Amino acid sequence: MSGRWFHPRGSLARDGWETVVDGTIEGWEHTGLRVARLAAGEGLPLEPGAEKLVVPLAGSFSVRVTEDGDERTIELAGRASVFDGPTDVLYLSAAATAVLSGEGRVAVATSPTDEIRPTRRIAATETPVELRGAGASSRQVHNFGTPQALDAARFIVCEVITPAENWSSYPPHKHDEHTPGHESRLEEIYYFETAPSRVGGGRGTAEASFGMFSTYSSPAGEIDINAQVRTGDVALVPYGYHGPAVAAPGYDLYYLNVMAGPDAERVWLISDDPAHAWVRETWDGQEFDSRLPYTTDENKEG
């Protein structure tokens, strides 16, 4: 069952992309993701018919956008890695055609829709940065694609940085049932990256870096993922309780989340697993992890 919903790096490669998640996957309908490594001079087309969010993972990119008969090029300054703070991102309307070029690794979140929202560049400095949890459950969230930050038609997109030894996506929670004001129906993509911890003194290698991720069944359906995750791996959560996502000692963990569902309202409402919901109360009075937030400037300081 985990083989259906967990995909190691490269196993979803297609059409010049290292990863393609879309409606061709059985049981998948509302969200999509494309990930590529581009070299200088390369370009990849982005077709209309879905709203998109271009997220530089490492490197800088240009997007040549054609929409309503006009053509313009939008520059995304990017970052050295996903552990270097927020990045510029670009929301592309479902009517836009584009060509993506640059040098580095880039992700494109998608959701099929015919609703048109304005194409918009969100600068790194505009991105809401949230510290969530406390203590060993501290993590950093970049909310560039949430309803509070972005006027999108369907999807909710954010990224999470979890320092070495910390727990994230915890307590385990679900969003697979429509309960107005309490829970929304959202399928979810997790795209992972890992790296030696920035406070590890330079030891460890990118190839050895890893974290752990778990998903288990709810009344909405049976699912079982208990996997080591590394850079480029993808977990799909159509339903079920998901979490924790754990950063192994010595290694930092990143994931990009893409969520959308059939509900009329674009909102993220969750239900904790009742067996573990009490853990949130233990955070009261605890400080955030002193290593957070991770920023580009901090990295430059060494």
XYZ file of C-alpha atoms in Angstrom, residues 20-285:
266
model
C 5.264 14.614 -12.199
C 2.221 14.210 -9.963
C -1.117 14.714 -11.727
C -4.444 13.099 -12.508
C -2.802 10.218 -14.390
C -2.126 8.658 -10.968
C -5.078 6.470 -10.042
C -7.076 7.968 -7.186
C -5.477 11.406 -7.544
C -7.574 14.358 -8.698
C -7.155 17.795 -7.133
C -3.431 18.608 -6.878
C -0.285 18.307 -8.935
C 3.452 18.819 -8.663
C 6.351 19.015 -11.073
C 10.002 19.142 -10.055
C 12.974 19.648 -12.372
C 16.673 20.337 -12.354
C 17.429 22.867 -15.095
C 20.785 23.662 -16.620
C 21.650 27.007 -18.196
C 19.903 27.345 -21.553
C 17.214 24.762 -20.818
C 13.520 25.566 -20.678
C 10.319 23.741 -19.800
C 6.812 24.715 -20.970
C 3.938 25.317 -18.556
C 0.556 24.861 -20.194
C -2.780 26.515 -19.278
C -5.670 24.658 -17.672
C -4.382 24.662 -14.103
C -3.309 27.310 -11.640
C 0.398 27.044 -10.821
C 2.875 28.221 -8.222
C 6.524 28.280 -9.281
C 8.795 27.692 -6.263
C 12.594 27.883 -6.692
C 14.234 25.198 -4.556
C 17.853 26.042 -5.372
C 18.892 28.644 -7.917
C 17.226 31.532 -9.757
C 14.704 31.347 -12.595
C 12.974 33.326 -15.320
C 9.393 32.727 -16.401
C 8.258 33.990 -19.804
C 4.515 34.415 -19.421
C 1.964 34.775 -22.227
C -1.525 35.814 -21.147
C -4.339 37.796 -22.793
C -2.142 38.403 -25.817
C 0.660 39.978 -23.799
C 4.101 38.504 -23.129
C 6.377 39.407 -20.226
C 9.304 37.873 -18.374
C 9.227 37.606 -14.579
C 12.436 37.035 -12.641
C 12.571 34.953 -9.463
C 15.691 35.671 -7.398
C 15.602 32.257 -5.731
C 17.967 31.011 -3.013
C 20.946 28.745 -2.475
C 18.840 25.955 -0.950
C 15.480 25.343 0.699
C 17.202 25.841 4.061
C 18.126 29.450 3.224
C 14.885 31.198 4.094
C 11.976 32.200 1.836
C 12.220 32.640 -1.909
C 10.411 34.653 -4.555
C 7.517 32.594 -5.960
C 5.217 33.141 -8.925
C 1.502 32.409 -9.101
C 0.370 31.750 -12.679
C -3.311 31.961 -13.556
C -5.026 29.024 -15.222
C -5.157 31.072 -18.448
C -1.405 31.656 -18.665
C 1.083 29.861 -20.887
C 4.695 30.071 -19.773
C 8.240 28.857 -20.340
C 10.391 28.236 -17.273
C 14.160 28.638 -17.549
C 17.134 29.136 -15.259
C 19.709 27.068 -13.450
C 18.997 24.891 -10.419
C 16.096 22.924 -8.925
C 12.527 24.186 -9.162
C 9.074 22.954 -8.169
C 5.741 23.843 -9.757
C 2.613 23.197 -7.687
C -0.609 22.862 -9.690
C -4.339 22.395 -9.337
C -6.710 21.936 -12.294
C -9.273 24.734 -12.569
C -10.956 27.040 -15.057
C -11.284 29.825 -12.475
C -8.988 32.731 -13.262
C -7.040 34.534 -10.550
C -4.427 37.216 -11.336
C -0.873 36.173 -12.099
C 1.311 37.529 -9.308
C 4.923 37.451 -8.147
C 5.315 37.174 -4.360
C 8.716 38.431 -3.229
C 10.632 36.607 -0.525
C 10.204 39.663 1.694
C 6.403 39.400 1.353
C 6.230 35.774 2.460
C 4.604 35.263 5.879
C 7.032 33.252 8.031
C 5.451 31.314 10.904
C 7.122 29.432 13.744
C 4.822 26.572 14.696
C 4.850 24.166 17.647
C 7.422 24.507 20.447
C 10.522 22.826 21.848
C 11.408 19.673 19.916
C 8.240 20.141 17.849
C 9.362 23.556 16.552
C 9.301 24.108 12.810
C 9.330 27.025 10.372
C 6.536 27.532 7.834
C 6.637 29.746 4.731
C 2.994 30.561 3.961
C 3.363 32.026 0.458
C 0.435 30.037 -0.975
C -2.084 30.054 1.867
C -5.453 31.864 1.740
C -4.076 34.672 3.929
C -1.233 35.401 1.492
C -2.455 34.428 -1.980
C -5.667 34.831 -3.969
C -5.801 31.399 -5.598
C -8.710 29.410 -6.994
C -8.224 26.039 -5.335
C -4.863 25.094 -3.874
C -3.095 25.838 -0.608
C 0.702 25.722 -0.802
C 3.370 26.170 1.866
C 6.799 24.841 2.805
C 8.104 23.636 6.169
C 11.650 23.493 7.558
C 12.266 21.134 10.489
C 15.681 21.319 12.230
C 17.601 18.139 13.037
C 15.975 15.992 15.763
C 12.669 17.882 15.655
C 9.202 16.539 14.896
C 6.836 18.132 12.394
C 3.343 17.418 11.017
C 2.576 16.513 14.615
C 0.313 15.571 16.299
C -0.904 13.303 13.477
C -3.920 14.912 11.836
C -6.313 14.459 8.947
C -8.380 16.528 6.537
C -10.450 13.988 4.661
C -13.994 14.746 5.834
C -16.187 17.795 5.218
C -17.347 19.088 8.595
C -18.183 22.815 8.283
C -16.083 24.924 10.610
C -14.092 21.923 11.813
C -12.525 19.899 9.003
C -12.080 20.259 5.239
C -11.428 17.693 2.511
C -7.965 18.144 1.059
C -5.669 15.700 -0.661
C -2.026 16.571 0.018
C 1.376 16.209 -1.598
C 4.581 16.104 0.453
C 7.786 16.782 -1.514
C 10.900 16.247 0.653
C 14.465 17.506 0.774
C 17.139 16.717 3.377
C 20.612 18.049 4.166
C 23.300 17.862 6.857
C 22.259 20.124 9.719
C 23.528 23.683 9.463
C 24.732 23.380 13.078
C 26.501 20.063 12.436
C 29.917 21.533 11.778
C 29.918 20.546 8.112
C 29.886 16.816 8.805
C 27.604 14.427 6.974
C 26.739 14.267 3.276
C 23.686 15.210 1.263
C 23.425 11.620 0.015
C 23.276 10.209 3.553
C 20.763 12.784 4.821
C 17.312 11.479 5.702
C 14.152 11.919 7.732
C 11.099 9.792 8.504
C 7.465 10.166 7.497
C 4.318 8.321 8.534
C 0.698 8.159 7.379
C -1.967 5.759 8.625
C -5.626 4.920 8.067
C -8.698 6.906 9.061
C -12.383 6.071 8.501
C -12.014 7.652 5.032
C -9.629 4.968 3.796
C -6.759 2.596 4.402
C -3.229 3.880 3.954
C 0.129 2.921 5.448
C 3.345 4.872 4.874
C 6.351 4.463 7.160
C 9.325 5.575 5.117
C 12.792 7.033 5.226
C 12.610 10.173 3.098
C 15.386 11.848 1.154
C 15.730 14.686 -1.329
C 13.290 14.243 -4.198
C 10.971 11.726 -2.553
C 7.207 12.319 -2.704
C 4.411 11.114 -0.429
C 0.785 11.395 -1.511
C -1.915 11.652 1.162
C -5.397 11.147 -0.330
C -6.846 10.557 3.166
C -5.766 9.325 6.569
C -3.857 10.632 9.555
C -0.461 11.948 8.506
C 2.537 12.679 10.682
C 4.968 12.783 12.125
C 7.615 14.015 9.733
C 10.819 13.646 11.732
C 14.238 15.160 11.042
C 16.907 12.619 11.986
C 19.721 13.736 14.325
C 22.368 15.467 12.235
C 20.055 16.215 9.304
C 17.565 18.977 8.553
C 14.255 18.198 6.839
C 12.243 20.241 4.338
C 8.922 19.563 2.705
C 6.703 21.396 0.244
C 2.971 20.845 0.769
C 0.348 21.161 -1.978
C -3.288 20.759 -0.907
C -6.652 21.049 -2.654
C -9.977 19.290 -2.532
C -13.601 19.208 -3.626
C -15.010 21.578 -0.987
C -16.359 24.936 -2.153
C -14.352 26.859 0.444
C -10.566 27.109 0.143
C -9.643 26.510 3.774
C -7.282 24.269 5.793
C -9.191 22.732 8.692
C -7.803 19.650 10.433
C -8.703 17.064 13.053
C -5.953 15.689 15.287
C -5.856 11.985 16.032
C -7.732 11.918 19.378
C -5.097 9.587 20.817
C -2.400 12.234 20.395
C -4.223 15.583 20.436
C -3.230 16.165 24.078
C 0.386 16.677 23.015
C -0.420 20.236 21.884
C -1.077 21.181 25.525
C 2.495 20.254 26.458
C 3.780 23.083 24.253
C 2.316 25.720 26.548
C 5.142 27.676 28.135
